[in-house]
Every structure is written in C-alpha cells, then in structure tokens.
mmCIF file of C-alpha atoms in Angstrom:
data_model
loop_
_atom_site.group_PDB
_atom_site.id
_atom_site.type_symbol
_atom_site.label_atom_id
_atom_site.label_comp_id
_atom_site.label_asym_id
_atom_site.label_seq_id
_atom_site.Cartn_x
_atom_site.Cartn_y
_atom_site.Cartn_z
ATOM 1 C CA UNK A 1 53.591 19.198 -8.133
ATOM 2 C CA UNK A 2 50.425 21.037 -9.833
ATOM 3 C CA UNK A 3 47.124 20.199 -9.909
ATOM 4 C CA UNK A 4 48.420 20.015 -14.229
ATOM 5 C CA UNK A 5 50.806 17.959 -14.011
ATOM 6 C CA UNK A 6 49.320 15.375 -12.040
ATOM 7 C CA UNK A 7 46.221 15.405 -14.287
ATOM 8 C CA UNK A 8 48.554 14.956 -17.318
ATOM 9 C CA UNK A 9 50.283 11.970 -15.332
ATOM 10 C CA UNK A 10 46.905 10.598 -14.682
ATOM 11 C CA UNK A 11 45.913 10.970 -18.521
ATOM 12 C CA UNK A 12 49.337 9.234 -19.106
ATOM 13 C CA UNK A 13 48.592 6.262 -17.132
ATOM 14 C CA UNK A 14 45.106 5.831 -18.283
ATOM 15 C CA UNK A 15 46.363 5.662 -22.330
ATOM 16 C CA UNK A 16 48.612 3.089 -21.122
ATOM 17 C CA UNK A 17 46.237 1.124 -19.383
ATOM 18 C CA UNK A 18 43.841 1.357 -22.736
ATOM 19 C CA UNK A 19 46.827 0.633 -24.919
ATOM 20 C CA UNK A 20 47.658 -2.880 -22.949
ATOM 21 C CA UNK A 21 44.143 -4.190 -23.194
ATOM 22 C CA UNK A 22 44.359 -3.383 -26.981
ATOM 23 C CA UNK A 23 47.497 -5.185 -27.602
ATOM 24 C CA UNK A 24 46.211 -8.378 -25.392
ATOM 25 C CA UNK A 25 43.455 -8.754 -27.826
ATOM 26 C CA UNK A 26 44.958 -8.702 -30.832
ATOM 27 C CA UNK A 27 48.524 -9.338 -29.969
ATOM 28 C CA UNK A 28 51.574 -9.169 -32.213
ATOM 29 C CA UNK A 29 53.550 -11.877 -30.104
ATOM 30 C CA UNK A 30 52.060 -15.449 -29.871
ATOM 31 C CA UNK A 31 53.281 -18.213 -28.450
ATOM 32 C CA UNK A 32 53.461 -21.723 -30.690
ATOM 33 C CA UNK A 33 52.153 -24.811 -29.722
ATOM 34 C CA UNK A 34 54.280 -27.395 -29.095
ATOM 35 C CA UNK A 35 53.730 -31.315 -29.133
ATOM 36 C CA UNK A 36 54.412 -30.883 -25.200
ATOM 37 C CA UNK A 37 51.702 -28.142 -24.701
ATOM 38 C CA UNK A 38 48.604 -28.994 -22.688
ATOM 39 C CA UNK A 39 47.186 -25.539 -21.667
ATOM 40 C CA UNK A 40 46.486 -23.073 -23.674
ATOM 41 C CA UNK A 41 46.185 -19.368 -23.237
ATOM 42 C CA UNK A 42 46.518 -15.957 -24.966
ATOM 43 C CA UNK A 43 47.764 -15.657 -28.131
ATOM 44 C CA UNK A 44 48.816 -18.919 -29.552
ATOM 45 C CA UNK A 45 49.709 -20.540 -33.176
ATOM 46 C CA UNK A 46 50.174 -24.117 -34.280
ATOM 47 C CA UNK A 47 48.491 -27.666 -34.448
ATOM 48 C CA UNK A 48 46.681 -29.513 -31.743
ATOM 49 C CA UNK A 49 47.536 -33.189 -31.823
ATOM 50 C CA UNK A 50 45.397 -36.009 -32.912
ATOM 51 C CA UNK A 51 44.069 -37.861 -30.227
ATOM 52 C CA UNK A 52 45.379 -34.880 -27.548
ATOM 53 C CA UNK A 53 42.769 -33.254 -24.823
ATOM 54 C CA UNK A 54 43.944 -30.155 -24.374
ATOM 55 C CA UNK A 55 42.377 -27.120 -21.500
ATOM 56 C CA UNK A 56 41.699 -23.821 -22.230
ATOM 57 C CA UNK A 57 42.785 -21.344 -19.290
ATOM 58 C CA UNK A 58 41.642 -18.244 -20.498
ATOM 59 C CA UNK A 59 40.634 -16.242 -23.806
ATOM 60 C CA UNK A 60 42.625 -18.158 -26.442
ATOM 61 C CA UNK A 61 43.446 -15.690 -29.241
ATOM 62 C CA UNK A 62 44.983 -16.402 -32.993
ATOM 63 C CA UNK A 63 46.671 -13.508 -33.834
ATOM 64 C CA UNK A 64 45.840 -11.993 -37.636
ATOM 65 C CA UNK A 65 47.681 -14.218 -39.927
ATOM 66 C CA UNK A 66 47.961 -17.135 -37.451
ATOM 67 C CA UNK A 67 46.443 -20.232 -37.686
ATOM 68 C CA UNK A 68 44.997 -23.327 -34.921
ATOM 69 C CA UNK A 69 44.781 -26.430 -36.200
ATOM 70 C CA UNK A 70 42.905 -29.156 -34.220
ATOM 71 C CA UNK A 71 43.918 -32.409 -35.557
ATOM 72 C CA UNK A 72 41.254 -35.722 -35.464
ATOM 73 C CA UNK A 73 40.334 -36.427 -31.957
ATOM 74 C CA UNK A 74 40.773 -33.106 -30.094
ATOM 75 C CA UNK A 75 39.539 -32.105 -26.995
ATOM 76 C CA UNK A 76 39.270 -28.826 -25.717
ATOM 77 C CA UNK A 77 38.320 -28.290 -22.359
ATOM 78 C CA UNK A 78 37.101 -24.727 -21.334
ATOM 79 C CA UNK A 79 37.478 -23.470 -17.812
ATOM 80 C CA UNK A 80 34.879 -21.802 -16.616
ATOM 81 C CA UNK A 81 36.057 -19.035 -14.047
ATOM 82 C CA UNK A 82 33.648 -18.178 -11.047
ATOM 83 C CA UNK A 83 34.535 -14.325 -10.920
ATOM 84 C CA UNK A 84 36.125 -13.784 -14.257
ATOM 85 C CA UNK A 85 34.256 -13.307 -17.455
ATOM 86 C CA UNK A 86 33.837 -16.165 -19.675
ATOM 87 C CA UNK A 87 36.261 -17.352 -21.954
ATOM 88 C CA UNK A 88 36.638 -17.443 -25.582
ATOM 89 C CA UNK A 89 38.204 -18.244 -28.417
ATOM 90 C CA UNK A 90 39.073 -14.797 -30.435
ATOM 91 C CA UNK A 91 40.041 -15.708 -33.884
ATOM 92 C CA UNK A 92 41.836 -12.434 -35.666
ATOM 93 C CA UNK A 93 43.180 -15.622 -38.305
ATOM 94 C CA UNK A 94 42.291 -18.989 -39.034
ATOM 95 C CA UNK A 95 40.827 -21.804 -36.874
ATOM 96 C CA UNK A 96 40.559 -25.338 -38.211
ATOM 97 C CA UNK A 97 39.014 -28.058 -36.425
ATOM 98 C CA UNK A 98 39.285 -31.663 -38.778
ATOM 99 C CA UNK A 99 37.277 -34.075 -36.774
ATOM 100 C CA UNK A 100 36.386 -37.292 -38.952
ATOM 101 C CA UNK A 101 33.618 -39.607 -38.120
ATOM 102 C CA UNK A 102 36.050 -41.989 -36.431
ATOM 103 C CA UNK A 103 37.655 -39.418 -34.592
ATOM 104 C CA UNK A 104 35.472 -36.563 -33.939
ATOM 105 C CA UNK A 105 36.493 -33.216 -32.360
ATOM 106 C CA UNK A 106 35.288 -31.891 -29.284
ATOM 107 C CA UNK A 107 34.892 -28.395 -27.667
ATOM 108 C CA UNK A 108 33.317 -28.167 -24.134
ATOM 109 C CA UNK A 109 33.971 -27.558 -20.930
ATOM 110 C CA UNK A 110 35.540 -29.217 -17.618
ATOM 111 C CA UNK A 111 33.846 -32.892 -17.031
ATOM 112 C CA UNK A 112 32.644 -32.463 -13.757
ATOM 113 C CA UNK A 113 30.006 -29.415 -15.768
ATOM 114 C CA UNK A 114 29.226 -32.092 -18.168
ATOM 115 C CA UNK A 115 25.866 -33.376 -16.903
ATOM 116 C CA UNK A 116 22.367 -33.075 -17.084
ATOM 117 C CA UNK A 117 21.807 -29.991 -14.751
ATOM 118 C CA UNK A 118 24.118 -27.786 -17.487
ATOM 119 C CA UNK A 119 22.982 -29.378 -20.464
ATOM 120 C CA UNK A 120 21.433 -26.235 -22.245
ATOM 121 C CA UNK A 121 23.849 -23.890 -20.361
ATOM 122 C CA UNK A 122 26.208 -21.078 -22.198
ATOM 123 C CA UNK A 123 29.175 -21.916 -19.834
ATOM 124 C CA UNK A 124 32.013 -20.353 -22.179
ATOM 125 C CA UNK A 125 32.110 -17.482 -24.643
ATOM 126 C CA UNK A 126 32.168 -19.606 -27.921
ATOM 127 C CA UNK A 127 34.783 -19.003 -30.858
ATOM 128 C CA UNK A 128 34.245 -15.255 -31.735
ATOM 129 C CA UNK A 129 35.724 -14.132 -35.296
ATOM 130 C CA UNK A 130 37.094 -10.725 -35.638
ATOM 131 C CA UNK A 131 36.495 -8.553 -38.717
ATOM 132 C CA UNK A 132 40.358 -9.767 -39.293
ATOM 133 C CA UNK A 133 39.452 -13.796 -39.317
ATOM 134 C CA UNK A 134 40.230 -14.926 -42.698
ATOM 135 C CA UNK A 135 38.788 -18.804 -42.443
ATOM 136 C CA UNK A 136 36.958 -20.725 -39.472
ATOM 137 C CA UNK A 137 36.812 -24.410 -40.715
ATOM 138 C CA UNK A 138 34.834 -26.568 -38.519
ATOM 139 C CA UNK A 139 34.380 -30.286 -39.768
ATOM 140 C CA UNK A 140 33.078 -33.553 -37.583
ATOM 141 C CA UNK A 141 33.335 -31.407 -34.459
ATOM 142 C CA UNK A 142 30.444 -30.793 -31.383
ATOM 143 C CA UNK A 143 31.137 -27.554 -30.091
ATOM 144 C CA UNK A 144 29.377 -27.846 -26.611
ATOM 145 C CA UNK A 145 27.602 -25.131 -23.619
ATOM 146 C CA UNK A 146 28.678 -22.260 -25.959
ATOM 147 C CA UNK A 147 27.519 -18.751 -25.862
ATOM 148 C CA UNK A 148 28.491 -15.564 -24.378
ATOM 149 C CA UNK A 149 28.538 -11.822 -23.988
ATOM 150 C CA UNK A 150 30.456 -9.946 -26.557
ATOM 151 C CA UNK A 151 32.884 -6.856 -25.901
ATOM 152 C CA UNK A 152 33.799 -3.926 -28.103
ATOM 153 C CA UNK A 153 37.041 -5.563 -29.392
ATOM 154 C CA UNK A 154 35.551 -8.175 -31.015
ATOM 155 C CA UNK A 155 31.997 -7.650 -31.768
ATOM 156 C CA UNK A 156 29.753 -5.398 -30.980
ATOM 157 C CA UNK A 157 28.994 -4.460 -26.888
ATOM 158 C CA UNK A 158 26.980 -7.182 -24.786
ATOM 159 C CA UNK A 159 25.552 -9.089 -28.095
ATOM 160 C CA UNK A 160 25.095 -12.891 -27.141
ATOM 161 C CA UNK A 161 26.347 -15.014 -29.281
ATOM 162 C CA UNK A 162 26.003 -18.640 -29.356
ATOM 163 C CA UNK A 163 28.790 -20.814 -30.311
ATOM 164 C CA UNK A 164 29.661 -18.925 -33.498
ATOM 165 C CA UNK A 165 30.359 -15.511 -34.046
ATOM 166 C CA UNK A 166 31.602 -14.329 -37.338
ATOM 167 C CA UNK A 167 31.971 -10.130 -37.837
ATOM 168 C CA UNK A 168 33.344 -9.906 -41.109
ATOM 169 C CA UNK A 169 31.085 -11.187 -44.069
ATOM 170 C CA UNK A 170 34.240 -11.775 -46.110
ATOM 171 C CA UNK A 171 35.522 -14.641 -43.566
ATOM 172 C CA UNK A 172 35.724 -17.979 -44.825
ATOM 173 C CA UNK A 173 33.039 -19.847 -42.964
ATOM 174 C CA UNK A 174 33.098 -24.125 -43.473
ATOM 175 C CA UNK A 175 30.563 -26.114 -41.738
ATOM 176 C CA UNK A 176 29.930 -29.813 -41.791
ATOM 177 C CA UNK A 177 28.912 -32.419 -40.004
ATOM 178 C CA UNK A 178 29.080 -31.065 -36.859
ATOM 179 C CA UNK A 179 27.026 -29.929 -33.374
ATOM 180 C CA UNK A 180 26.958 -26.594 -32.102
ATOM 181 C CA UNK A 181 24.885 -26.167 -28.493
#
C-alpha cells in the first residue's frame, strides 16, 4: 500500500470521526421519555413527571424541534464526572420547566455535593441554548452549582457561562420566579 493511499485512508477516518461528534450534538434521532424513565441522556424528547426526581448521566440534548417539559416538582440531578467534562443541557429546541410555588422545580446536582463546602461551586455545565433553541421557559425553578466551559458546537470556544446560555437573540427567553446559582 502507498504512502497515498494510506494518507487518504487516514483523511477518511478522521472526516468520520468529525462527522460523529457533529451528529451527537445535534442529533436527528432522540429517544422519548417515558413515564418509566429515570436517567436521562443524549438526545431526548418528552415530559418529566410531576413530583418525579430524575438524574442526568451525561450531556442531555433536545434535538431542533423537540421539546422537555419538566412538570411541577421536578428534580434533576446532574452527575458530575471526575475525568469527563461537565455536563449540560444543550437545547437545539424548547425546554420548559413549570415549577409553581407549591411545587417548585429543581436543577442541581448529586446530594452528597449538596453542602456547604460546594455552595458557590460551577459543578455542571448549565442549560446551553443553541442558535437553533426556539423557547427556554423557566418558571418557579432554582437552577443550582451551574456554570461551565463552552465548546464550538454550541457557543463560542471556552466562554463560561453560568447557568444560562442563550446564542441566538431570537430565542424565546421566560424567566420568573426562579434561582439561578
């Protein structure tokens, strides 16, 4: 085999490498949640239950035209990897959270995190809006030890964000009556 042909292989595998990363951002295939999901990971559609605590494994993405609705009472539990970079929520669609002030929502991360020590700590990668995100709705909800590094995908290199991170200036953005730290 020549020197050619090998480079062209080599050239072959690295588009396909660059293509897969592509699609697992803003991926056409997305997985709906169910009433008996708990964990939730990649791209993903539906409505969190009221009431339901749910943990987030790794980037959660809504895909463009998809849509996450958290219901009153929802919380989300973020995992916060050792090695791995931190997690977020990409939204290419529409996120929702309808806390109430009976039942407020809740984004944060694993309990054992949840103490003094980490109190002003960025521990997950917040919700990060793409220039696709047509609406981020977030009502009665604390959104808690948010902030992270951006990547080119979804924002621009290494900016920190904290909690929030909208792109597009045409994205819906609701806000009320709730905590973001």
């Amino acid at each position: 085999m020549s020197k050619y042909h090998i480079i062209q292989i080599l050239i072959t595998i690295a588009i396909l490498f660059h293509n897969c990363n592509d699609v697992e951002e803003t991926a056409i295939y997305s997985t709906e949640i169910t009433s008996q999901t708990t964990e939730l990971a990649g791209s993903m559609t539906g409505t969190l239950l009221a009431g339901g605590t749910y943990r987030v494994t790794a980037d959660l993405i809504i895909p463009p035209n998809g849509e996450i609705v958290l219901e009153e009472g929802v919380t989300l539990l973020i995992d916060v990897p050792k090695l791995a970079p931190q997690i977020r929520i990409i939204n290419h669609g529409t996120f929702i959270s309808r806390g109430t002030i009976a039942n407020p929502n809740r984004i944060t991360v694993a309990e054992n995190l949840q103490n003094q020590r980490h109190q002003s700590t960025q521990l997950w990668g917040g919700i990060q809006c793409s220039e696709k995100a047509k609406n981020i709705t977030i009502k009665w909800t604390t959104i808690e030890h948010s902030a992270g590094n951006t990547n080119a995908k979804n924002a621009p290199e290494g900016r920190l964000v904290n909690g929030i991170w909208v792109q597009n200036d045409d994205t819906k953005i609701i806000i009320k009556h709730s905590e973001i730290f």
